[in-house]
Amino acid sequence: MKKLIWSAALVLSMGLWSCSGSGEHQDYTLENVEFTVSGPIYEGSETAQYEVQLDEKLLGQVSGASLKSVHVHADDSAGLSMLGSVAFSMVGEKADMSGMAVLNPVPAGVSEADLQVSTEADPSVYFKEGKFYLVMELGINQDLEQDVTLKGDFVFDIEIKK
């Protein structure tokens, strides 16, 4: 029994040690980021992007990053009813585009929703570049004359070098 307890304690301590990085972790949050697709819009896929430039004090200081959550919302009465799907990606000037989160299908009658973050999402390379783009691919389910605006809230966990 003693051996089992010691083994469990060893495994637990090794797990905690392996999770601790070499830097300090903090949330990096972008709120109410606006993505607009200009009308007229035809049923199908439309893309909108937003440029992010890290603050000077973070440039060269980020050693790692992970995406914690993506929340999208509409400010108008139509809500998200015109969307069949939403996919979130990131791209850098030197780094290729990578899918980060998706919601497919968008539930009927909602004005806000959380995207499912990919287990393989790794935004580290974009934070290390310092300048990158958030890209929303909107699956429009009907022809529209007006613009479509979607807002997003993004929470990242970034690791700052010591």
PDB file of N, CA, C and O in Angstrom, residues 49-113:
ATOM      1  N   GLN A  49     -11.227  39.635 -41.608  1.00  0.00           N
ATOM      2  CA  GLN A  49     -10.033  39.522 -40.773  1.00  0.00           C
ATOM      3  C   GLN A  49      -9.823  40.765 -39.926  1.00  0.00           C
ATOM      4  O   GLN A  49     -10.388  41.815 -40.189  1.00  0.00           O
ATOM      5  N   TYR A  50      -8.967  40.602 -38.914  1.00  0.00           N
ATOM      6  CA  TYR A  50      -8.636  41.674 -37.984  1.00  0.00           C
ATOM      7  C   TYR A  50      -7.147  41.580 -37.682  1.00  0.00           C
ATOM      8  O   TYR A  50      -6.637  40.507 -37.353  1.00  0.00           O
ATOM      9  N   GLU A  51      -6.443  42.702 -37.784  1.00  0.00           N
ATOM     10  CA  GLU A  51      -5.000  42.721 -37.536  1.00  0.00           C
ATOM     11  C   GLU A  51      -4.708  42.963 -36.066  1.00  0.00           C
ATOM     12  O   GLU A  51      -5.298  43.838 -35.439  1.00  0.00           O
ATOM     13  N   VAL A  52      -3.779  42.171 -35.517  1.00  0.00           N
ATOM     14  CA  VAL A  52      -3.338  42.325 -34.138  1.00  0.00           C
ATOM     15  C   VAL A  52      -1.857  42.662 -34.143  1.00  0.00           C
ATOM     16  O   VAL A  52      -1.057  41.969 -34.773  1.00  0.00           O
ATOM     17  N   GLN A  53      -1.502  43.721 -33.442  1.00  0.00           N
ATOM     18  CA  GLN A  53      -0.105  44.102 -33.249  1.00  0.00           C
ATOM     19  C   GLN A  53       0.142  44.069 -31.742  1.00  0.00           C
ATOM     20  O   GLN A  53      -0.495  44.819 -31.000  1.00  0.00           O
ATOM     21  N   LEU A  54       1.024  43.185 -31.297  1.00  0.00           N
ATOM     22  CA  LEU A  54       1.305  43.092 -29.863  1.00  0.00           C
ATOM     23  C   LEU A  54       1.918  44.383 -29.352  1.00  0.00           C
ATOM     24  O   LEU A  54       2.675  45.053 -30.061  1.00  0.00           O
ATOM     25  N   ASP A  55       1.618  44.698 -28.114  1.00  0.00           N
ATOM     26  CA  ASP A  55       2.196  45.840 -27.431  1.00  0.00           C
ATOM     27  C   ASP A  55       3.718  45.685 -27.412  1.00  0.00           C
ATOM     28  O   ASP A  55       4.231  44.565 -27.301  1.00  0.00           O
ATOM     29  N   GLU A  56       4.437  46.786 -27.480  1.00  0.00           N
ATOM     30  CA  GLU A  56       5.905  46.747 -27.519  1.00  0.00           C
ATOM     31  C   GLU A  56       6.518  45.979 -26.369  1.00  0.00           C
ATOM     32  O   GLU A  56       7.530  45.295 -26.534  1.00  0.00           O
ATOM     33  N   LYS A  57       5.916  46.074 -25.173  1.00  0.00           N
ATOM     34  CA  LYS A  57       6.492  45.379 -24.014  1.00  0.00           C
ATOM     35  C   LYS A  57       6.394  43.858 -24.137  1.00  0.00           C
ATOM     36  O   LYS A  57       7.110  43.136 -23.462  1.00  0.00           O
ATOM     37  N   LEU A  58       5.517  43.359 -25.048  1.00  0.00           N
ATOM     38  CA  LEU A  58       5.391  41.914 -25.259  1.00  0.00           C
ATOM     39  C   LEU A  58       6.231  41.404 -26.428  1.00  0.00           C
ATOM     40  O   LEU A  58       6.475  40.204 -26.527  1.00  0.00           O
ATOM     41  N   LEU A  59       6.658  42.305 -27.313  1.00  0.00           N
ATOM     42  CA  LEU A  59       7.430  41.878 -28.486  1.00  0.00           C
ATOM     43  C   LEU A  59       8.707  41.164 -28.060  1.00  0.00           C
ATOM     44  O   LEU A  59       9.487  41.672 -27.271  1.00  0.00           O
ATOM     45  N   GLY A  60       8.876  39.964 -28.564  1.00  0.00           N
ATOM     46  CA  GLY A  60      10.063  39.174 -28.250  1.00  0.00           C
ATOM     47  C   GLY A  60      10.033  38.538 -26.867  1.00  0.00           C
ATOM     48  O   GLY A  60      10.975  37.855 -26.485  1.00  0.00           O
ATOM     49  N   GLN A  61       8.963  38.752 -26.108  1.00  0.00           N
ATOM     50  CA  GLN A  61       8.883  38.228 -24.750  1.00  0.00           C
ATOM     51  C   GLN A  61       7.977  37.006 -24.619  1.00  0.00           C
ATOM     52  O   GLN A  61       7.990  36.337 -23.595  1.00  0.00           O
ATOM     53  N   VAL A  62       7.175  36.712 -25.654  1.00  0.00           N
ATOM     54  CA  VAL A  62       6.252  35.588 -25.583  1.00  0.00           C
ATOM     55  C   VAL A  62       6.969  34.312 -26.022  1.00  0.00           C
ATOM     56  O   VAL A  62       7.468  34.233 -27.142  1.00  0.00           O
ATOM     57  N   SER A  63       7.019  33.329 -25.126  1.00  0.00           N
ATOM     58  CA  SER A  63       7.693  32.074 -25.461  1.00  0.00           C
ATOM     59  C   SER A  63       6.714  30.968 -25.830  1.00  0.00           C
ATOM     60  O   SER A  63       7.115  29.943 -26.347  1.00  0.00           O
ATOM     61  N   GLY A  64       5.427  31.183 -25.563  1.00  0.00           N
ATOM     62  CA  GLY A  64       4.426  30.186 -25.907  1.00  0.00           C
ATOM     63  C   GLY A  64       3.035  30.765 -25.736  1.00  0.00           C
ATOM     64  O   GLY A  64       2.850  31.775 -25.054  1.00  0.00           O
ATOM     65  N   ALA A  65       2.064  30.120 -26.366  1.00  0.00           N
ATOM     66  CA  ALA A  65       0.680  30.587 -26.262  1.00  0.00           C
ATOM     67  C   ALA A  65      -0.269  29.437 -26.545  1.00  0.00           C
ATOM     68  O   ALA A  65       0.072  28.492 -27.257  1.00  0.00           O
ATOM     69  N   SER A  66      -1.452  29.542 -25.968  1.00  0.00           N
ATOM     70  CA  SER A  66      -2.517  28.594 -26.275  1.00  0.00           C
ATOM     71  C   SER A  66      -3.832  29.362 -26.304  1.00  0.00           C
ATOM     72  O   SER A  66      -3.979  30.385 -25.647  1.00  0.00           O
ATOM     73  N   LEU A  67      -4.759  28.858 -27.085  1.00  0.00           N
ATOM     74  CA  LEU A  67      -6.084  29.472 -27.195  1.00  0.00           C
ATOM     75  C   LEU A  67      -6.983  28.832 -26.152  1.00  0.00           C
ATOM     76  O   LEU A  67      -7.152  27.617 -26.124  1.00  0.00           O
ATOM     77  N   LYS A  68      -7.577  29.664 -25.294  1.00  0.00           N
ATOM     78  CA  LYS A  68      -8.462  29.157 -24.252  1.00  0.00           C
ATOM     79  C   LYS A  68      -9.922  29.173 -24.691  1.00  0.00           C
ATOM     80  O   LYS A  68     -10.655  28.220 -24.440  1.00  0.00           O
ATOM     81  N   SER A  69     -10.353  30.276 -25.337  1.00  0.00           N
ATOM     82  CA  SER A  69     -11.763  30.350 -25.726  1.00  0.00           C
ATOM     83  C   SER A  69     -11.995  31.379 -26.819  1.00  0.00           C
ATOM     84  O   SER A  69     -11.235  32.333 -26.969  1.00  0.00           O
ATOM     85  N   VAL A  70     -13.076  31.136 -27.582  1.00  0.00           N
ATOM     86  CA  VAL A  70     -13.558  32.070 -28.599  1.00  0.00           C
ATOM     87  C   VAL A  70     -15.072  32.164 -28.416  1.00  0.00           C
ATOM     88  O   VAL A  70     -15.770  31.154 -28.451  1.00  0.00           O
ATOM     89  N   HIS A  71     -15.536  33.383 -28.207  1.00  0.00           N
ATOM     90  CA  HIS A  71     -16.966  33.643 -28.031  1.00  0.00           C
ATOM     91  C   HIS A  71     -17.377  34.650 -29.098  1.00  0.00           C
ATOM     92  O   HIS A  71     -16.747  35.700 -29.227  1.00  0.00           O
ATOM     93  N   VAL A  72     -18.412  34.338 -29.872  1.00  0.00           N
ATOM     94  CA  VAL A  72     -18.887  35.256 -30.913  1.00  0.00           C
ATOM     95  C   VAL A  72     -20.288  35.733 -30.556  1.00  0.00           C
ATOM     96  O   VAL A  72     -21.065  35.019 -29.903  1.00  0.00           O
ATOM     97  N   HIS A  73     -20.583  36.972 -30.984  1.00  0.00           N
ATOM     98  CA  HIS A  73     -21.901  37.531 -30.714  1.00  0.00           C
ATOM     99  C   HIS A  73     -22.250  38.563 -31.775  1.00  0.00           C
ATOM    100  O   HIS A  73     -21.375  39.163 -32.404  1.00  0.00           O
ATOM    101  N   ALA A  74     -23.548  38.733 -31.952  1.00  0.00           N
ATOM    102  CA  ALA A  74     -24.066  39.723 -32.895  1.00  0.00           C
ATOM    103  C   ALA A  74     -24.763  40.817 -32.095  1.00  0.00           C
ATOM    104  O   ALA A  74     -25.361  40.544 -31.058  1.00  0.00           O
ATOM    105  N   ASP A  75     -24.657  42.047 -32.571  1.00  0.00           N
ATOM    106  CA  ASP A  75     -25.280  43.161 -31.871  1.00  0.00           C
ATOM    107  C   ASP A  75     -26.672  43.500 -32.388  1.00  0.00           C
ATOM    108  O   ASP A  75     -27.381  44.287 -31.786  1.00  0.00           O
ATOM    109  N   ASP A  76     -27.065  42.908 -33.504  1.00  0.00           N
ATOM    110  CA  ASP A  76     -28.378  43.259 -34.058  1.00  0.00           C
ATOM    111  C   ASP A  76     -29.419  42.191 -33.715  1.00  0.00           C
ATOM    112  O   ASP A  76     -29.107  41.124 -33.206  1.00  0.00           O
ATOM    113  N   SER A  77     -30.655  42.489 -34.020  1.00  0.00           N
ATOM    114  CA  SER A  77     -31.762  41.603 -33.656  1.00  0.00           C
ATOM    115  C   SER A  77     -31.759  40.287 -34.439  1.00  0.00           C
ATOM    116  O   SER A  77     -32.358  39.307 -34.006  1.00  0.00           O
ATOM    117  N   ALA A  78     -31.081  40.255 -35.577  1.00  0.00           N
ATOM    118  CA  ALA A  78     -31.028  39.023 -36.373  1.00  0.00           C
ATOM    119  C   ALA A  78     -30.180  37.954 -35.691  1.00  0.00           C
ATOM    120  O   ALA A  78     -30.300  36.765 -35.995  1.00  0.00           O
ATOM    121  N   GLY A  79     -29.336  38.366 -34.764  1.00  0.00           N
ATOM    122  CA  GLY A  79     -28.467  37.417 -34.072  1.00  0.00           C
ATOM    123  C   GLY A  79     -27.537  36.719 -35.043  1.00  0.00           C
ATOM    124  O   GLY A  79     -27.005  37.326 -35.969  1.00  0.00           O
ATOM    125  N   LEU A  80     -27.368  35.443 -34.853  1.00  0.00           N
ATOM    126  CA  LEU A  80     -26.491  34.643 -35.718  1.00  0.00           C
ATOM    127  C   LEU A  80     -27.295  33.820 -36.711  1.00  0.00           C
ATOM    128  O   LEU A  80     -26.786  32.877 -37.304  1.00  0.00           O
ATOM    129  N   SER A  81     -28.563  34.196 -36.920  1.00  0.00           N
ATOM    130  CA  SER A  81     -29.476  33.397 -37.740  1.00  0.00           C
ATOM    131  C   SER A  81     -29.033  33.242 -39.189  1.00  0.00           C
ATOM    132  O   SER A  81     -29.415  32.272 -39.840  1.00  0.00           O
ATOM    133  N   MET A  82     -28.234  34.175 -39.704  1.00  0.00           N
ATOM    134  CA  MET A  82     -27.806  34.080 -41.098  1.00  0.00           C
ATOM    135  C   MET A  82     -26.573  33.196 -41.284  1.00  0.00           C
ATOM    136  O   MET A  82     -26.106  32.987 -42.389  1.00  0.00           O
ATOM    137  N   LEU A  83     -26.061  32.648 -40.161  1.00  0.00           N
ATOM    138  CA  LEU A  83     -24.847  31.835 -40.220  1.00  0.00           C
ATOM    139  C   LEU A  83     -25.153  30.356 -40.031  1.00  0.00           C
ATOM    140  O   LEU A  83     -25.874  29.971 -39.117  1.00  0.00           O
ATOM    141  N   GLY A  84     -24.555  29.550 -40.889  1.00  0.00           N
ATOM    142  CA  GLY A  84     -24.641  28.110 -40.742  1.00  0.00           C
ATOM    143  C   GLY A  84     -23.447  27.567 -39.988  1.00  0.00           C
ATOM    144  O   GLY A  84     -23.530  26.571 -39.285  1.00  0.00           O
ATOM    145  N   SER A  85     -22.296  28.271 -40.127  1.00  0.00           N
ATOM    146  CA  SER A  85     -21.067  27.849 -39.465  1.00  0.00           C
ATOM    147  C   SER A  85     -20.143  29.046 -39.280  1.00  0.00           C
ATOM    148  O   SER A  85     -20.273  30.060 -39.978  1.00  0.00           O
ATOM    149  N   VAL A  86     -19.223  28.905 -38.335  1.00  0.00           N
ATOM    150  CA  VAL A  86     -18.195  29.920 -38.089  1.00  0.00           C
ATOM    151  C   VAL A  86     -16.893  29.181 -37.829  1.00  0.00           C
ATOM    152  O   VAL A  86     -16.858  28.254 -37.004  1.00  0.00           O
ATOM    153  N   ALA A  87     -15.828  29.579 -38.515  1.00  0.00           N
ATOM    154  CA  ALA A  87     -14.512  28.982 -38.287  1.00  0.00           C
ATOM    155  C   ALA A  87     -13.516  30.107 -38.015  1.00  0.00           C
ATOM    156  O   ALA A  87     -13.524  31.133 -38.693  1.00  0.00           O
ATOM    157  N   PHE A  88     -12.674  29.914 -37.011  1.00  0.00           N
ATOM    158  CA  PHE A  88     -11.669  30.898 -36.629  1.00  0.00           C
ATOM    159  C   PHE A  88     -10.280  30.354 -36.932  1.00  0.00           C
ATOM    160  O   PHE A  88      -9.944  29.231 -36.549  1.00  0.00           O
ATOM    161  N   SER A  89      -9.474  31.170 -37.616  1.00  0.00           N
ATOM    162  CA  SER A  89      -8.094  30.812 -37.945  1.00  0.00           C
ATOM    163  C   SER A  89      -7.180  31.977 -37.608  1.00  0.00           C
ATOM    164  O   SER A  89      -7.637  33.098 -37.377  1.00  0.00           O
ATOM    165  N   MET A  90      -5.886  31.703 -37.625  1.00  0.00           N
ATOM    166  CA  MET A  90      -4.886  32.757 -37.453  1.00  0.00           C
ATOM    167  C   MET A  90      -3.858  32.600 -38.564  1.00  0.00           C
ATOM    168  O   MET A  90      -3.597  31.497 -39.033  1.00  0.00           O
ATOM    169  N   VAL A  91      -3.281  33.731 -38.955  1.00  0.00           N
ATOM    170  CA  VAL A  91      -2.239  33.733 -39.971  1.00  0.00           C
ATOM    171  C   VAL A  91      -1.269  34.862 -39.646  1.00  0.00           C
ATOM    172  O   VAL A  91      -1.659  35.891 -39.095  1.00  0.00           O
ATOM    173  N   GLY A  92      -0.004  34.647 -39.986  1.00  0.00           N
ATOM    174  CA  GLY A  92       1.015  35.669 -39.764  1.00  0.00           C
ATOM    175  C   GLY A  92       1.633  36.077 -41.076  1.00  0.00           C
ATOM    176  O   GLY A  92       1.311  35.530 -42.133  1.00  0.00           O
ATOM    177  N   GLU A  93       2.522  37.043 -40.998  1.00  0.00           N
ATOM    178  CA  GLU A  93       3.199  37.485 -42.213  1.00  0.00           C
ATOM    179  C   GLU A  93       4.187  36.418 -42.687  1.00  0.00           C
ATOM    180  O   GLU A  93       4.419  36.271 -43.872  1.00  0.00           O
ATOM    181  N   LYS A  94       4.752  35.663 -41.737  1.00  0.00           N
ATOM    182  CA  LYS A  94       5.700  34.609 -42.079  1.00  0.00           C
ATOM    183  C   LYS A  94       5.140  33.212 -41.833  1.00  0.00           C
ATOM    184  O   LYS A  94       5.655  32.244 -42.368  1.00  0.00           O
ATOM    185  N   ALA A  95       4.103  33.117 -41.001  1.00  0.00           N
ATOM    186  CA  ALA A  95       3.533  31.815 -40.640  1.00  0.00           C
ATOM    187  C   ALA A  95       2.251  31.559 -41.421  1.00  0.00           C
ATOM    188  O   ALA A  95       1.441  32.459 -41.610  1.00  0.00           O
ATOM    189  N   ASP A  96       2.075  30.328 -41.860  1.00  0.00           N
ATOM    190  CA  ASP A  96       0.881  29.935 -42.614  1.00  0.00           C
ATOM    191  C   ASP A  96      -0.370  29.992 -41.744  1.00  0.00           C
ATOM    192  O   ASP A  96      -0.294  29.977 -40.518  1.00  0.00           O
ATOM    193  N   MET A  97      -1.519  29.989 -42.417  1.00  0.00           N
ATOM    194  CA  MET A  97      -2.795  29.994 -41.719  1.00  0.00           C
ATOM    195  C   MET A  97      -3.019  28.663 -41.026  1.00  0.00           C
ATOM    196  O   MET A  97      -2.699  27.605 -41.557  1.00  0.00           O
ATOM    197  N   SER A  98      -3.595  28.747 -39.822  1.00  0.00           N
ATOM    198  CA  SER A  98      -3.884  27.548 -39.050  1.00  0.00           C
ATOM    199  C   SER A  98      -5.266  27.684 -38.418  1.00  0.00           C
ATOM    200  O   SER A  98      -5.589  28.709 -37.817  1.00  0.00           O
ATOM    201  N   GLY A  99      -6.087  26.633 -38.564  1.00  0.00           N
ATOM    202  CA  GLY A  99      -7.414  26.613 -37.961  1.00  0.00           C
ATOM    203  C   GLY A  99      -7.312  26.488 -36.456  1.00  0.00           C
ATOM    204  O   GLY A  99      -6.531  25.688 -35.944  1.00  0.00           O
ATOM    205  N   MET A 100      -8.107  27.285 -35.741  1.00  0.00           N
ATOM    206  CA  MET A 100      -8.034  27.313 -34.283  1.00  0.00           C
ATOM    207  C   MET A 100      -9.315  26.852 -33.597  1.00  0.00           C
ATOM    208  O   MET A 100      -9.270  26.212 -32.558  1.00  0.00           O
ATOM    209  N   ALA A 101     -10.487  27.221 -34.165  1.00  0.00           N
ATOM    210  CA  ALA A 101     -11.758  26.898 -33.507  1.00  0.00           C
ATOM    211  C   ALA A 101     -12.870  26.900 -34.546  1.00  0.00           C
ATOM    212  O   ALA A 101     -12.756  27.538 -35.596  1.00  0.00           O
ATOM    213  N   VAL A 102     -13.965  26.198 -34.226  1.00  0.00           N
ATOM    214  CA  VAL A 102     -15.068  26.092 -35.178  1.00  0.00           C
ATOM    215  C   VAL A 102     -16.387  25.915 -34.431  1.00  0.00           C
ATOM    216  O   VAL A 102     -16.415  25.401 -33.312  1.00  0.00           O
ATOM    217  N   LEU A 103     -17.454  26.340 -35.086  1.00  0.00           N
ATOM    218  CA  LEU A 103     -18.811  26.067 -34.628  1.00  0.00           C
ATOM    219  C   LEU A 103     -19.617  25.690 -35.858  1.00  0.00           C
ATOM    220  O   LEU A 103     -19.850  26.517 -36.740  1.00  0.00           O
ATOM    221  N   ASN A 104     -20.006  24.413 -35.934  1.00  0.00           N
ATOM    222  CA  ASN A 104     -20.738  23.924 -37.091  1.00  0.00           C
ATOM    223  C   ASN A 104     -21.614  22.753 -36.656  1.00  0.00           C
ATOM    224  O   ASN A 104     -21.084  21.731 -36.252  1.00  0.00           O
ATOM    225  N   PRO A 105     -22.905  22.923 -36.684  1.00  0.00           N
ATOM    226  CA  PRO A 105     -23.657  24.084 -37.147  1.00  0.00           C
ATOM    227  C   PRO A 105     -23.844  25.117 -36.028  1.00  0.00           C
ATOM    228  O   PRO A 105     -23.710  24.794 -34.852  1.00  0.00           O
ATOM    229  N   VAL A 106     -24.164  26.338 -36.437  1.00  0.00           N
ATOM    230  CA  VAL A 106     -24.540  27.370 -35.474  1.00  0.00           C
ATOM    231  C   VAL A 106     -25.970  27.043 -35.025  1.00  0.00           C
ATOM    232  O   VAL A 106     -26.848  26.861 -35.868  1.00  0.00           O
ATOM    233  N   PRO A 107     -26.209  26.950 -33.725  1.00  0.00           N
ATOM    234  CA  PRO A 107     -27.565  26.635 -33.252  1.00  0.00           C
ATOM    235  C   PRO A 107     -28.579  27.693 -33.698  1.00  0.00           C
ATOM    236  O   PRO A 107     -28.266  28.882 -33.738  1.00  0.00           O
ATOM    237  N   ALA A 108     -29.765  27.267 -34.021  1.00  0.00           N
ATOM    238  CA  ALA A 108     -30.819  28.183 -34.477  1.00  0.00           C
ATOM    239  C   ALA A 108     -31.267  29.098 -33.340  1.00  0.00           C
ATOM    240  O   ALA A 108     -31.329  28.684 -32.180  1.00  0.00           O
ATOM    241  N   GLY A 109     -31.546  30.354 -33.697  1.00  0.00           N
ATOM    242  CA  GLY A 109     -32.134  31.301 -32.760  1.00  0.00           C
ATOM    243  C   GLY A 109     -31.218  31.891 -31.711  1.00  0.00           C
ATOM    244  O   GLY A 109     -31.700  32.478 -30.745  1.00  0.00           O
ATOM    245  N   VAL A 110     -29.914  31.755 -31.869  1.00  0.00           N
ATOM    246  CA  VAL A 110     -28.993  32.312 -30.869  1.00  0.00           C
ATOM    247  C   VAL A 110     -28.394  33.628 -31.350  1.00  0.00           C
ATOM    248  O   VAL A 110     -28.272  33.876 -32.550  1.00  0.00           O
ATOM    249  N   SER A 111     -28.013  34.479 -30.403  1.00  0.00           N
ATOM    250  CA  SER A 111     -27.342  35.726 -30.748  1.00  0.00           C
ATOM    251  C   SER A 111     -25.873  35.700 -30.332  1.00  0.00           C
ATOM    252  O   SER A 111     -25.119  36.613 -30.636  1.00  0.00           O
ATOM    253  N   GLU A 112     -25.482  34.621 -29.621  1.00  0.00           N
ATOM    254  CA  GLU A 112     -24.084  34.450 -29.224  1.00  0.00           C
ATOM    255  C   GLU A 112     -23.791  32.969 -29.062  1.00  0.00           C
ATOM    256  O   GLU A 112     -24.712  32.168 -28.838  1.00  0.00           O
ATOM    257  N   ALA A 113     -22.503  32.621 -29.182  1.00  0.00           N
ATOM    258  CA  ALA A 113     -22.122  31.211 -29.078  1.00  0.00           C
ATOM    259  C   ALA A 113     -20.624  31.094 -28.829  1.00  0.00           C
ATOM    260  O   ALA A 113     -19.854  32.005 -29.154  1.00  0.00           O
TER     261      ALA A 113
END
